PDB file of C-alpha atoms in Angstrom:
ATOM      1  CA  MET A  21       0.000   0.000   0.000  1.00 63.00           C
ATOM      2  CA  SER A  22       2.864   2.401   0.686  1.00 79.00           C
ATOM      3  CA  ASP A  23       4.082   2.040  -2.923  1.00 84.00           C
ATOM      4  CA  PHE A  24       0.687   3.213  -4.124  1.00 86.00           C
ATOM      5  CA  ASN A  25       0.736   6.143  -1.673  1.00 89.00           C
ATOM      6  CA  GLU A  26       4.210   7.148  -2.880  1.00 88.00           C
ATOM      7  CA  PHE A  27       3.030   7.002  -6.496  1.00 88.00           C
ATOM      8  CA  ASN A  28       0.035   9.221  -5.670  1.00 88.00           C
ATOM      9  CA  ARG A  29       2.226  11.712  -3.802  1.00 88.00           C
ATOM     10  CA  ARG A  30       4.673  12.052  -6.725  1.00 88.00           C
ATOM     11  CA  HIS A  31       1.834  12.292  -9.244  1.00 88.00           C
ATOM     12  CA  LYS A  32       0.158  15.046  -7.212  1.00 90.00           C
ATOM     13  CA  GLN A  33       3.424  17.011  -6.963  1.00 88.00           C
ATOM     14  CA  SER A  34       4.065  16.665 -10.707  1.00 85.00           C
ATOM     15  CA  PHE A  35       0.552  17.796 -11.573  1.00 85.00           C
ATOM     16  CA  ALA A  36       0.841  20.850  -9.290  1.00 87.00           C
ATOM     17  CA  GLN A  37       4.204  21.745 -10.874  1.00 85.00           C
ATOM     18  CA  GLN A  38       2.686  21.490 -14.361  1.00 83.00           C
ATOM     19  CA  GLN A  39      -0.216  23.723 -13.325  1.00 86.00           C
ATOM     20  CA  ARG A  40       2.176  26.408 -12.026  1.00 89.00           C
ATOM     21  CA  TRP A  41       4.225  26.144 -15.243  1.00 85.00           C
ATOM     22  CA  LEU A  42       1.148  26.537 -17.459  1.00 85.00           C
ATOM     23  CA  LYS A  43      -0.138  29.512 -15.453  1.00 89.00           C
ATOM     24  CA  LYS A  44       3.192  31.277 -15.981  1.00 91.00           C
ATOM     25  CA  VAL A  45       3.242  30.552 -19.721  1.00 85.00           C
ATOM     26  CA  LEU A  46      -0.385  31.598 -20.187  1.00 83.00           C
ATOM     27  CA  SER A  47       0.181  34.832 -18.259  1.00 91.00           C
ATOM     28  CA  GLY A  48       2.843  35.812 -20.795  1.00 89.00           C
ATOM     29  CA  GLN A  49       5.984  35.033 -18.806  1.00 92.00           C
ATOM     30  CA  THR A  50       8.935  33.726 -20.789  1.00 90.00           C
ATOM     31  CA  LEU A  51       9.963  30.268 -19.605  1.00 91.00           C
ATOM     32  CA  GLN A  52      12.766  28.062 -20.835  1.00 93.00           C
ATOM     33  CA  CYS A  53      12.621  24.419 -21.824  1.00 90.00           C
ATOM     34  CA  GLU A  54      13.983  22.301 -18.976  1.00 88.00           C
ATOM     35  CA  VAL A  55      15.946  20.159 -21.449  1.00 93.00           C
ATOM     36  CA  CYS A  56      17.494  22.523 -24.022  1.00 95.00           C
ATOM     37  CA  HIS A  57      17.029  25.850 -22.168  1.00 95.00           C
ATOM     38  CA  GLN A  58      15.497  27.534 -25.230  1.00 94.00           C
ATOM     39  CA  PRO A  59      12.531  29.892 -24.720  1.00 94.00           C
ATOM     40  CA  LEU A  60       9.106  28.315 -24.982  1.00 91.00           C
ATOM     41  CA  LYS A  61       6.776  29.689 -27.618  1.00 90.00           C
ATOM     42  CA  THR A  62       2.990  29.598 -27.748  1.00 89.00           C
ATOM     43  CA  GLU A  63       0.889  29.163 -30.860  1.00 91.00           C
ATOM     44  CA  ARG A  64      -2.874  29.033 -31.327  1.00 90.00           C
ATOM     45  CA  ASN A  65      -4.194  26.628 -33.966  1.00 89.00           C
ATOM     46  CA  GLY A  66      -7.996  26.594 -33.920  1.00 92.00           C
ATOM     47  CA  GLU A  67      -9.020  25.138 -30.580  1.00 93.00           C
ATOM     48  CA  LEU A  68      -5.468  24.016 -29.790  1.00 92.00           C
ATOM     49  CA  LEU A  69      -2.977  26.045 -27.812  1.00 89.00           C
ATOM     50  CA  ILE A  70       0.531  24.712 -28.438  1.00 90.00           C
ATOM     51  CA  VAL A  71       3.463  25.435 -26.124  1.00 90.00           C
ATOM     52  CA  GLN A  72       6.830  24.231 -27.390  1.00 92.00           C
ATOM     53  CA  CYS A  73      10.530  24.925 -27.756  1.00 92.00           C
ATOM     54  CA  ASP A  74      12.247  25.141 -31.158  1.00 94.00           C
ATOM     55  CA  LYS A  75      13.908  21.735 -30.767  1.00 94.00           C
ATOM     56  CA  GLY A  76      10.692  19.978 -29.740  1.00 91.00           C
ATOM     57  CA  CYS A  77      11.942  18.758 -26.338  1.00 91.00           C
ATOM     58  CA  THR A  78       8.852  20.351 -24.783  1.00 89.00           C
ATOM     59  CA  HIS A  79       5.602  20.066 -26.686  1.00 90.00           C
ATOM     60  CA  VAL A  80       2.269  20.582 -24.930  1.00 87.00           C
ATOM     61  CA  GLU A  81      -1.101  20.822 -26.664  1.00 89.00           C
ATOM     62  CA  LEU A  82      -4.104  22.149 -24.789  1.00 86.00           C
ATOM     63  CA  THR A  83      -7.667  22.189 -26.067  1.00 90.00           C
ATOM     64  CA  VAL A  84      -9.233  25.565 -25.395  1.00 82.00           C
ATOM     65  CA  GLY A  85     -12.778  26.525 -26.126  1.00 73.00           C
TER      66      GLY A  85
END
């Protein structure tokens, strides 16, 4: 049972970190890719909001309505 609790704890921390990251990007702050340290760029394509670096290390697609 403790393995499952540890998994849940790490998952919750990761999700919270991703939420903070997305809030910063969506508020217009310039963030860098954690892998290649290039600035992340945002692009709107229809209902998709794409956040990515030039090399493609980070690539996040969000559906917005």
